Amino acid sequence: MSGRILTFNIFRYDPQEPGDKPKMVQYQLAETSGMTVFIALNRLRQEQDPSLQFDFVCRAGICGSCAMVINGFPTLACRTLTAKYPKGEITLMPLPGFELIGDLSVNTGKFMRELAERLQLWLHPKGGDMDIHRLEDPMAPEEAAKLYELERCVECGVCVSACATKQMRDTFVGAVGMMKIARFELDSRDGRSADDFYHVIGNQDGVFGCMTLLGCQDNCPKDLPHMQQIAYLRRKMASTLL
Amino acid sequence: MKLIYTDCLVVGAGLAGLRVAIAAKERGHDTLVLSLIPAKRSHSAAAQGGMQASLGNTVKGLGDNEDVHFQDTVKGSDWGCDQTVARMFAHCAPKAVREMSHWGVPWTRVTKGPREVVVNAERITINEAEAAHGLINARDFGGTKKWRTCYTADGTGHSLLYAVDNKAISMGIPVHERVEALHIIHDGERCHGVVARCLITGELRAYIAKATTIATGGYGRIYEVSTNAIICEGIGQALALDTGVATLGNMEAVQFHPTAIVPVGILTTEGCRGDGGLLRDKDGYRFMPDYEPEKKELASRDVVSRRMTEHMRKGKGVDSPYGPHLWLDITLLGRKHIETNLREVKEICENFLGIDPAKDWIPVRPTQHYSMGGIRTTPTGESPQLKGMFAVGEAACWDMHGFNRLGGNSLAETVVGGMIIGKYVADFCDNNDLVLDTGLAQGFVDKARAEIDALIDGEGRENAWQLKAAMQKVMMDYVGIFRNGPELDEAVRQLKSLLERAANLGVTCKKRHANPELVEALRVRRMLKVALTVACGAAARTESRGAHAREDFPQRNDKDWLCRTLASWPDPKALEPRLSYEPLDVMQMELPPGYRGYGADNAIAHPDTARREAEIADILAKLGDNASREARQQALMPFELPESLRPANERLSDRLHGGVSGKTQLTNDNAPASNTAGDDNS
């Protein structure tokens, strides 16, 4: 695909700049082979507009920093190849549902930290032998594998931006919140009961608010089983009422 | 002046920094962490393969203990490490793995009974003990005698970082995100905190603390192609250099990882080879056994990277528009193994190469990966020059890696070093008062403001991105895997010229708040000084040791170079660092310099080596055959640790045999481990 001239339509807005208004700005760039949106944005900044704001860290699809809306779909920009777009037109928008820092940069970090504090997204150990000098407690190998499977979430925010419920109800915990709850609920080392989790997500802001549109499942860059976990939590939470 | 004060300030929210913060908070100290990015996005998350700890649960790890881990680490360092630190580390690694389990890491576990694995391109069956079922598993990694690398699939760094950050959140430790440190506040003897800039608002703040810990990671991004995240730009090392008094250690010790994908340089884990993957050339030929008949693909990283480069220089590389590369073949591991234990690798192959690694070979090439050098510290993690300034993790030269780091030892260093040094940081906070010298702080804030003003309002016309690209190219071309005098001299000459040009930097984007160009301009000057410490250190070191391979001085020279390079920058106007050297004392070593086990044994011996070997033999003979391995170790090289970390590590073998020391061994069909410190230089 090299040799094409790509057209980028990029959302530009600096909320700290007095008088600035949101707008779309068009840029053109010669495509090179293997070009990703990461490479393209850096070149645009270095060669055409040094004020352009966006976030990348690992540039390898691991850290979750660079989610943005590319031609209508939220995804990780670092691993999106420009060759994927046959027309050579790429529209970039910041992730909706998060505080805008500027242009394509949004504050997912602040959102995720607040979510973790609100839902207490950390292991609450059952107690027992926590002596680090002694042999560890065994865990079923299948359980460990299952926990890792659910733990692959990179907090990129794609599920939040792809969620219609979240767009309508600001306090909704989103697929990221429920995935993490499911992860700790399944962890045999965690001392919280189903009742404890019910208090956190057994309501409109949690599993019973989900409209099952499954934008989370469709767009999650880590292919996490959101649908399955939300259904699992619903059944689990409903069973606490029996 | 915006002034924020705390007891324990940590710069960098990766694993090492967060672990120190937790240790200080546990002891009741007010603790605050600064980070360029949200903590969970730190580069620690990218570590795939695992962390080394001598648990010895898997049958392929039986007989492992602190002694074997220590010996592997020292040999891996090519005898460049601080052996006391390597001992502290090996002793605490099993504790850290177990602690991480308590904090939520879902370590991959041992399954009892027969299991098929790939060793040396053949499928063999190993039989895991009934009693080991459900205990923490380990995989094979390069340069280790035992299977010692504990892992969660190939997302170990991710799992660890999430568990540790979750722990920090549960303790209410604040992380000031999107904040960049610009200067260390100090009086030439004591560190009092940092001046930092908010990357969103542009606000300059003075953070004043009793103890300041630099945990900003490595400096891989001074190279054009690196496996490192784009934020690993050596700014922590530059902050230390900027003080004029603090020293950096062994900056020329830079590791190249054998298997980063071409062209983008993203890592595929050493676990690929540890689990049985092979390296092949353009003819599909497996070439590593020809070079390293014993360890083959699992020789130490520096060795494999050099052998790959040698092989490509013979014309055996695969031609590509991005230069020659070789193949990593993991197809023989089978789809199931790849989709469970190497799934991040699979995703990377799909997204960046468009290939399926269960069917296709992966194009790879040695690529800058790790910085062994860093801010020089004592074994307690403190700068020898600046009281109250600590450094930990890749940012530091604590010095457990010397001139080459073993795979799995860096992720381990973050949580083990953080655990140990965190306690010393807490001690420091117990024993020292906060010194609130607002005049001193204002001076450093003014300095930062003046630099920003000059970049925005000054006449400078040099472009930050262009200078950075030029620097990165110099480092790639002249300070790479193989080095020589003329090229290193050329590198120093060009870097000095770039540093001169950097005095005329200016920015076209004039915003004082969020301004990516300003951030780049502030960094590139700092990075150039870091790059110069690497190039100057490499030019001066006329020997080959670990990852520092001089074509014009191919021998390891213990006689003249058994020492640590120290770099400082006392004159801010100077164009190069001041270098000095800190000798490593053979007479204090538990494991005197010997043959590492790769290529020709051509090292130039240190005159004390034979003396120390005789002394060790004498000490051990006096102890007699019945002395425990712990007693033998203590007699050879006693080392300190915080009291709570001193107890012995229990292993499965102890439970099964009721013994307490590693003298008891389960029988297995592996060669028995060397159980005695200092006796094994093979």
Tab-separated table of C-alpha atoms in Angstrom, chain B residues 111-508:
chain	number	residue	atom	x	y	z
B	111	THR	CA	-0.145	-29.555	37.192
B	112	LYS	CA	0.761	-32.936	38.659
B	113	GLY	CA	1.612	-35.869	36.443
B	114	PRO	CA	3.095	-36.180	32.969
B	115	ARG	CA	3.403	-33.085	30.787
B	116	GLU	CA	4.829	-32.736	27.311
B	117	VAL	CA	7.435	-30.010	26.837
B	118	VAL	CA	9.823	-29.089	24.038
B	119	VAL	CA	13.502	-29.232	24.950
B	120	ASN	CA	16.198	-28.923	22.304
B	121	ALA	CA	13.651	-29.286	19.481
B	122	GLU	CA	12.314	-32.558	20.832
B	123	ARG	CA	9.082	-33.296	22.614
B	124	ILE	CA	9.814	-34.913	25.917
B	125	THR	CA	7.576	-35.839	28.818
B	126	ILE	CA	8.307	-34.595	32.303
B	127	ASN	CA	6.493	-35.844	35.338
B	128	GLU	CA	5.450	-33.271	37.928
B	129	ALA	CA	5.225	-34.412	41.542
B	130	GLU	CA	1.843	-34.937	43.178
B	131	ALA	CA	2.910	-32.682	46.049
B	132	ALA	CA	3.799	-29.870	43.646
B	133	HIS	CA	0.274	-29.668	42.225
B	134	GLY	CA	-1.031	-26.112	42.371
B	135	LEU	CA	2.270	-24.564	43.463
B	136	ILE	CA	3.852	-21.783	41.427
B	137	ASN	CA	5.311	-23.028	38.151
B	138	ALA	CA	8.499	-21.898	36.391
B	139	ARG	CA	9.739	-21.950	32.807
B	140	ASP	CA	13.198	-22.138	31.306
B	141	PHE	CA	15.065	-18.948	30.417
B	142	GLY	CA	18.513	-18.216	29.015
B	143	GLY	CA	21.634	-18.470	31.144
B	144	THR	CA	20.039	-20.364	34.041
B	145	LYS	CA	20.851	-23.818	35.375
B	146	LYS	CA	17.292	-24.484	36.474
B	147	TRP	CA	13.792	-23.716	35.275
B	148	ARG	CA	13.353	-20.713	37.543
B	149	THR	CA	11.253	-18.107	35.759
B	150	CYS	CA	7.833	-17.779	37.422
B	151	TYR	CA	5.151	-16.500	35.069
B	152	THR	CA	1.528	-15.760	34.301
B	153	ALA	CA	1.252	-16.938	30.676
B	154	ASP	CA	3.224	-14.261	28.808
B	155	GLY	CA	1.684	-11.320	30.625
B	156	THR	CA	3.717	-11.485	33.810
B	157	GLY	CA	4.629	-7.807	33.958
B	158	HIS	CA	1.012	-6.854	33.326
B	159	SER	CA	-0.255	-9.084	36.142
B	160	LEU	CA	2.404	-7.866	38.562
B	161	LEU	CA	1.875	-4.201	37.755
B	162	TYR	CA	-1.882	-4.498	38.117
B	163	ALA	CA	-1.574	-6.318	41.457
B	164	VAL	CA	0.941	-3.823	42.843
B	165	ASP	CA	-0.933	-0.758	41.616
B	166	ASN	CA	-4.166	-2.190	43.022
B	167	LYS	CA	-2.390	-2.616	46.335
B	168	ALA	CA	-1.204	0.999	46.193
B	169	ILE	CA	-4.766	2.147	45.417
B	170	SER	CA	-6.109	0.098	48.339
B	171	MET	CA	-3.656	1.907	50.619
B	172	GLY	CA	-4.696	5.295	49.290
B	173	ILE	CA	-1.297	6.193	47.865
B	174	PRO	CA	-1.810	9.154	45.523
B	175	VAL	CA	-0.231	9.082	42.075
B	176	HIS	CA	0.110	12.494	40.451
B	177	GLU	CA	-0.295	11.489	36.823
B	178	ARG	CA	0.986	13.397	33.798
B	179	VAL	CA	3.686	15.119	35.790
B	180	GLU	CA	7.322	15.293	34.671
B	181	ALA	CA	10.278	15.903	36.999
B	182	LEU	CA	12.719	18.495	35.656
B	183	HIS	CA	15.245	18.997	38.462
B	184	ILE	CA	16.297	17.355	41.692
B	185	ILE	CA	16.242	19.849	44.549
B	186	HIS	CA	19.520	19.459	46.445
B	187	ASP	CA	22.243	21.350	48.246
B	188	GLY	CA	25.173	19.309	46.964
B	189	GLU	CA	24.945	16.841	49.855
B	190	ARG	CA	21.315	16.135	50.567
B	191	CYS	CA	18.375	15.653	48.208
B	192	HIS	CA	15.152	17.473	49.153
B	193	GLY	CA	12.738	16.499	46.368
B	194	VAL	CA	12.117	17.527	42.781
B	195	VAL	CA	10.773	20.336	40.664
B	196	ALA	CA	8.130	18.947	38.343
B	197	ARG	CA	5.921	20.244	35.566
B	198	CYS	CA	2.285	19.288	35.064
B	199	LEU	CA	2.012	18.099	31.477
B	200	ILE	CA	-1.616	19.229	31.255
B	201	THR	CA	-1.543	22.710	32.807
B	202	GLY	CA	2.166	23.448	32.570
B	203	GLU	CA	2.259	24.352	36.255
B	204	LEU	CA	5.657	24.105	37.928
B	205	ARG	CA	5.605	22.570	41.398
B	206	ALA	CA	8.237	21.970	44.040
B	207	TYR	CA	7.736	18.580	45.665
B	208	ILE	CA	9.683	18.515	48.927
B	209	ALA	CA	10.352	15.210	50.695
B	210	LYS	CA	12.521	13.517	53.287
B	211	ALA	CA	13.414	10.766	50.838
B	212	THR	CA	13.199	10.949	47.056
B	213	THR	CA	13.287	7.728	45.045
B	214	ILE	CA	13.994	7.759	41.327
B	215	ALA	CA	12.228	4.858	39.621
B	216	THR	CA	11.966	6.124	36.076
B	217	GLY	CA	13.221	3.048	34.220
B	218	GLY	CA	15.868	2.776	31.554
B	219	TYR	CA	17.268	4.859	28.700
B	220	GLY	CA	16.524	2.610	25.725
B	221	ARG	CA	15.018	5.406	23.675
B	222	ILE	CA	18.388	7.051	23.122
B	223	TYR	CA	18.521	4.360	20.412
B	224	GLU	CA	16.558	4.567	17.167
B	225	VAL	CA	15.069	1.086	17.530
B	226	SER	CA	14.313	-0.237	20.991
B	227	THR	CA	11.863	-2.648	22.529
B	228	ASN	CA	11.251	-0.020	25.231
B	229	ALA	CA	8.128	2.059	25.599
B	230	ILE	CA	8.524	5.536	24.132
B	231	ILE	CA	8.719	7.076	27.612
B	232	CYS	CA	11.943	5.175	28.516
B	233	GLU	CA	14.138	8.136	27.703
B	234	GLY	CA	16.656	8.156	30.536
B	235	ILE	CA	15.198	11.222	32.201
B	236	GLY	CA	15.805	9.836	35.707
B	237	GLN	CA	19.477	9.313	34.921
B	238	ALA	CA	19.581	12.819	33.449
B	239	LEU	CA	18.048	14.269	36.627
B	240	ALA	CA	20.860	12.687	38.627
B	241	LEU	CA	23.531	13.917	36.192
B	242	ASP	CA	22.071	17.415	36.399
B	243	THR	CA	22.912	17.570	40.113
B	244	GLY	CA	26.603	17.616	39.199
B	245	VAL	CA	27.442	15.378	42.147
B	246	ALA	CA	25.463	12.141	41.810
B	247	THR	CA	27.070	9.402	39.731
B	248	LEU	CA	25.736	6.991	37.145
B	249	GLY	CA	27.195	3.480	37.026
B	250	ASN	CA	28.164	1.376	33.970
B	251	MET	CA	26.145	3.417	31.506
B	252	GLU	CA	27.896	1.646	28.603
B	253	ALA	CA	26.288	-1.646	29.682
B	254	VAL	CA	23.317	-1.820	27.304
B	255	GLN	CA	21.510	-5.053	26.528
B	256	PHE	CA	20.284	-6.098	23.101
B	257	HIS	CA	17.470	-8.648	23.166
B	258	PRO	CA	17.783	-11.371	20.523
B	259	THR	CA	14.163	-11.483	19.394
B	260	ALA	CA	12.407	-8.207	18.656
B	261	ILE	CA	10.227	-8.207	15.557
B	262	VAL	CA	11.377	-6.457	12.387
B	263	PRO	CA	11.007	-3.593	11.647
B	264	VAL	CA	9.127	-2.089	14.603
B	265	GLY	CA	11.264	-3.541	17.389
B	266	ILE	CA	8.450	-4.891	19.560
B	267	LEU	CA	9.628	-7.656	21.844
B	268	THR	CA	8.748	-11.320	21.626
B	269	THR	CA	9.577	-12.866	24.972
B	270	GLU	CA	12.579	-15.039	25.777
B	271	GLY	CA	9.863	-17.446	26.912
B	272	CYS	CA	9.487	-18.322	23.210
B	273	ARG	CA	12.945	-19.906	23.296
B	274	GLY	CA	12.607	-20.995	26.912
B	275	ASP	CA	9.532	-22.983	25.958
B	276	GLY	CA	11.414	-24.581	23.049
B	277	GLY	CA	11.421	-22.091	20.154
B	278	LEU	CA	14.363	-22.099	17.718
B	279	LEU	CA	16.348	-19.550	15.733
B	280	ARG	CA	16.725	-20.214	12.015
B	281	ASP	CA	18.586	-18.483	9.171
B	282	LYS	CA	17.617	-17.711	5.570
B	283	ASP	CA	18.047	-21.386	4.665
B	284	GLY	CA	15.793	-22.467	7.526
B	285	TYR	CA	18.906	-23.833	9.252
B	286	ARG	CA	19.086	-23.898	13.068
B	287	PHE	CA	22.455	-22.214	13.562
B	288	MET	CA	22.811	-21.626	17.321
B	289	PRO	CA	24.079	-25.159	18.161
B	290	ASP	CA	27.051	-24.510	15.836
B	291	TYR	CA	28.078	-21.505	17.906
B	292	GLU	CA	27.014	-22.547	21.414
B	293	PRO	CA	26.786	-26.348	21.490
B	294	GLU	CA	25.774	-26.498	25.132
B	295	LYS	CA	23.197	-23.725	25.703
B	296	LYS	CA	22.218	-23.176	22.041
B	297	GLU	CA	19.261	-20.723	21.809
B	298	LEU	CA	19.303	-20.406	25.593
B	299	ALA	CA	22.737	-18.915	26.026
B	300	SER	CA	22.771	-15.527	27.783
B	301	ARG	CA	21.134	-12.710	25.845
B	302	ASP	CA	24.349	-10.865	25.027
B	303	VAL	CA	25.831	-14.091	23.630
B	304	VAL	CA	22.798	-14.976	21.482
B	305	SER	CA	22.552	-11.406	20.142
B	306	ARG	CA	26.229	-11.429	19.140
B	307	ARG	CA	25.988	-14.857	17.521
B	308	MET	CA	22.943	-13.754	15.527
B	309	THR	CA	24.790	-10.649	14.374
B	310	GLU	CA	27.847	-12.734	13.423
B	311	HIS	CA	25.645	-15.108	11.466
B	312	MET	CA	23.947	-12.267	9.595
B	313	ARG	CA	27.363	-10.771	8.809
B	314	LYS	CA	28.201	-14.076	7.107
B	315	GLY	CA	25.322	-13.416	4.724
B	316	LYS	CA	22.951	-15.847	6.390
B	317	GLY	CA	20.315	-13.231	7.260
B	318	VAL	CA	17.005	-12.955	5.443
B	319	ASP	CA	16.971	-9.855	3.253
B	320	SER	CA	14.168	-7.379	3.838
B	321	PRO	CA	13.528	-3.717	3.005
B	322	TYR	CA	14.573	-3.023	6.615
B	323	GLY	CA	17.883	-4.880	6.419
B	324	PRO	CA	18.655	-8.501	7.245
B	325	HIS	CA	16.843	-10.480	9.920
B	326	LEU	CA	16.588	-14.055	11.164
B	327	TRP	CA	13.629	-16.256	12.006
B	328	LEU	CA	12.177	-17.243	15.364
B	329	ASP	CA	10.332	-20.537	14.944
B	330	ILE	CA	7.771	-21.408	17.615
B	331	THR	CA	5.583	-23.517	15.325
B	332	LEU	CA	6.923	-26.668	16.963
B	333	LEU	CA	5.338	-25.669	20.293
B	334	GLY	CA	1.876	-26.267	18.893
B	335	ARG	CA	-1.161	-24.013	18.673
B	336	LYS	CA	-2.528	-24.870	22.102
B	337	HIS	CA	0.678	-23.881	23.877
B	338	ILE	CA	0.944	-20.657	21.875
B	339	GLU	CA	-2.668	-19.696	22.498
B	340	THR	CA	-2.377	-20.172	26.247
B	341	ASN	CA	1.219	-19.482	27.261
B	342	LEU	CA	2.320	-17.157	24.449
B	343	ARG	CA	-0.839	-15.309	23.589
B	344	GLU	CA	0.551	-11.773	23.791
B	345	VAL	CA	3.222	-12.902	21.318
B	346	LYS	CA	0.479	-14.248	19.099
B	347	GLU	CA	-1.430	-10.942	19.241
B	348	ILE	CA	1.697	-8.973	18.408
B	349	CYS	CA	2.410	-11.237	15.420
B	350	GLU	CA	-1.141	-10.888	14.149
B	351	ASN	CA	-1.396	-7.129	14.584
B	352	PHE	CA	2.038	-5.932	13.567
B	353	LEU	CA	3.208	-8.629	11.148
B	354	GLY	CA	-0.045	-10.125	9.898
B	355	ILE	CA	1.228	-13.649	10.547
B	356	ASP	CA	0.095	-16.632	12.608
B	357	PRO	CA	3.047	-17.771	14.752
B	358	ALA	CA	1.550	-21.244	15.106
B	359	LYS	CA	2.114	-21.614	11.336
B	360	ASP	CA	4.633	-18.957	10.324
B	361	TRP	CA	8.136	-18.063	11.435
B	362	ILE	CA	8.589	-14.660	13.092
B	363	PRO	CA	11.107	-12.161	11.616
B	364	VAL	CA	13.422	-11.081	14.439
B	365	ARG	CA	16.644	-9.206	15.021
B	366	PRO	CA	18.642	-8.222	18.142
B	367	THR	CA	17.325	-4.871	19.384
B	368	GLN	CA	18.148	-2.527	22.250
B	369	HIS	CA	16.229	-3.793	25.252
B	370	TYR	CA	17.630	-3.061	28.693
B	371	SER	CA	19.818	-0.579	30.527
B	372	MET	CA	22.092	-2.295	33.030
B	373	GLY	CA	23.584	1.087	33.826
B	374	GLY	CA	21.795	3.708	35.869
B	375	ILE	CA	21.951	5.876	38.966
B	376	ARG	CA	24.674	4.424	41.158
B	377	THR	CA	23.479	3.398	44.592
B	378	THR	CA	24.735	1.621	47.670
B	379	PRO	CA	23.229	-1.806	48.514
B	380	THR	CA	20.554	0.101	50.475
B	381	GLY	CA	19.555	1.901	47.273
B	382	GLU	CA	20.845	5.331	48.229
B	383	SER	CA	23.066	7.552	46.130
B	384	PRO	CA	26.591	7.510	47.618
B	385	GLN	CA	26.827	11.243	46.900
B	386	LEU	CA	23.355	12.639	47.637
B	387	LYS	CA	21.851	11.671	50.971
B	388	GLY	CA	18.124	11.037	50.755
B	389	MET	CA	18.163	10.269	47.041
B	390	PHE	CA	17.373	6.644	46.296
B	391	ALA	CA	17.072	4.826	42.981
B	392	VAL	CA	15.473	1.487	42.235
B	393	GLY	CA	14.729	-0.837	39.331
B	394	GLU	CA	16.051	-0.249	35.847
B	395	ALA	CA	16.715	3.412	36.683
B	396	ALA	CA	19.364	2.323	39.170
B	397	CYS	CA	22.759	0.721	39.037
B	398	TRP	CA	22.162	-1.092	42.362
B	399	ASP	CA	24.192	-3.433	40.530
B	400	MET	CA	22.906	-6.941	40.429
B	401	HIS	CA	23.264	-7.143	36.616
B	402	GLY	CA	26.816	-5.975	35.967
B	403	PHE	CA	27.403	-6.075	32.214
B	404	ASN	CA	24.593	-8.417	31.250
B	405	ARG	CA	21.224	-9.075	32.795
B	406	LEU	CA	19.625	-12.500	32.756
B	407	GLY	CA	16.131	-12.738	31.331
B	408	GLY	CA	13.606	-12.782	34.179
B	409	ASN	CA	15.958	-10.911	36.514
B	410	SER	CA	14.695	-7.411	35.721
B	411	LEU	CA	11.038	-7.971	36.495
B	412	ALA	CA	12.324	-9.698	39.622
B	413	GLU	CA	14.543	-6.722	40.442
B	414	THR	CA	11.589	-4.325	40.377
B	415	VAL	CA	9.635	-6.066	43.118
B	416	VAL	CA	12.586	-7.535	45.023
B	417	GLY	CA	14.645	-4.346	44.916
B	418	GLY	CA	11.510	-2.342	45.711
B	419	MET	CA	10.774	-4.584	48.683
B	420	ILE	CA	14.305	-4.268	50.109
B	421	ILE	CA	15.063	-0.654	49.241
B	422	GLY	CA	11.548	0.382	50.291
B	423	LYS	CA	12.420	-0.676	53.823
B	424	TYR	CA	15.624	1.350	53.757
B	425	VAL	CA	13.698	4.339	52.399
B	426	ALA	CA	11.237	3.956	55.279
B	427	ASP	CA	14.193	3.790	57.707
B	428	PHE	CA	15.538	6.997	56.218
B	429	CYS	CA	12.151	8.669	56.690
B	430	ASP	CA	12.105	7.466	60.318
B	431	ASN	CA	15.508	8.914	61.030
B	432	ASN	CA	15.467	12.211	59.166
B	433	ASP	CA	13.490	15.416	59.292
B	434	LEU	CA	11.889	17.172	56.401
B	435	VAL	CA	14.096	20.130	55.488
B	436	LEU	CA	11.928	22.870	54.081
B	437	ASP	CA	14.307	25.372	52.488
B	438	THR	CA	11.968	27.405	50.303
B	439	GLY	CA	14.823	29.507	48.985
B	440	LEU	CA	16.600	26.412	47.703
B	441	ALA	CA	13.398	25.072	46.140
B	442	GLN	CA	12.622	28.437	44.539
B	443	GLY	CA	16.069	28.451	42.959
B	444	PHE	CA	15.362	25.183	41.142
B	445	VAL	CA	11.845	26.285	40.143
B	446	ASP	CA	13.360	29.485	38.709
B	447	LYS	CA	15.919	27.424	36.814
B	448	ALA	CA	13.173	25.297	35.251
B	449	ARG	CA	11.105	28.378	34.415
B	450	ALA	CA	14.085	30.086	32.820
B	451	GLU	CA	14.717	27.076	30.610
B	452	ILE	CA	11.081	26.986	29.487
B	453	ASP	CA	11.032	30.751	28.884
B	454	ALA	CA	14.160	30.526	26.763
B	455	LEU	CA	12.680	27.737	24.654
B	456	ILE	CA	9.419	29.604	24.072
B	457	ASP	CA	10.568	33.214	23.876
B	458	GLY	CA	14.197	32.776	22.793
B	459	GLU	CA	15.794	32.958	19.401
B	460	GLY	CA	16.672	29.240	19.197
B	461	ARG	CA	15.918	27.588	15.883
B	462	GLU	CA	17.046	23.998	16.406
B	463	ASN	CA	14.226	21.441	16.205
B	464	ALA	CA	13.943	18.985	19.080
B	465	TRP	CA	12.712	16.056	16.990
B	466	GLN	CA	15.518	16.458	14.484
B	467	LEU	CA	18.193	16.535	17.175
B	468	LYS	CA	16.679	13.494	18.834
B	469	ALA	CA	16.558	11.519	15.595
B	470	ALA	CA	20.188	12.402	14.907
B	471	MET	CA	21.213	11.236	18.378
B	472	GLN	CA	19.289	7.991	18.020
B	473	LYS	CA	20.977	7.281	14.714
B	474	VAL	CA	24.454	7.878	16.161
B	475	MET	CA	23.733	5.426	18.980
B	476	MET	CA	22.417	2.801	16.536
B	477	ASP	CA	25.301	3.150	14.110
B	478	TYR	CA	28.233	3.399	16.499
B	479	VAL	CA	27.284	2.241	20.011
B	480	GLY	CA	25.559	-1.054	19.223
B	481	ILE	CA	26.126	-4.762	19.770
B	482	PHE	CA	29.704	-4.757	18.466
B	483	ARG	CA	31.763	-1.675	19.190
B	484	ASN	CA	35.224	-0.391	18.263
B	485	GLY	CA	37.442	2.579	19.102
B	486	PRO	CA	37.139	4.607	15.885
B	487	GLU	CA	33.341	4.297	15.760
B	488	LEU	CA	32.929	5.112	19.438
B	489	ASP	CA	35.143	8.171	19.019
B	490	GLU	CA	32.983	9.219	16.092
B	491	ALA	CA	29.869	8.738	18.234
B	492	VAL	CA	31.288	10.958	20.983
B	493	ARG	CA	32.290	13.618	18.450
B	494	GLN	CA	28.841	13.713	16.847
B	495	LEU	CA	26.968	13.639	20.161
B	496	LYS	CA	29.035	16.568	21.450
B	497	SER	CA	28.183	18.515	18.354
B	498	LEU	CA	24.490	17.737	18.873
B	499	LEU	CA	24.736	18.846	22.498
B	500	GLU	CA	26.220	22.160	21.333
B	501	ARG	CA	23.364	22.560	18.883
B	502	ALA	CA	20.904	21.764	21.665
B	503	ALA	CA	21.848	25.095	23.292
B	504	ASN	CA	19.970	26.707	20.377
B	505	LEU	CA	16.768	24.726	20.717
B	506	GLY	CA	13.524	26.585	20.222
B	507	VAL	CA	9.862	25.673	19.873
B	508	THR	CA	7.315	26.855	17.322
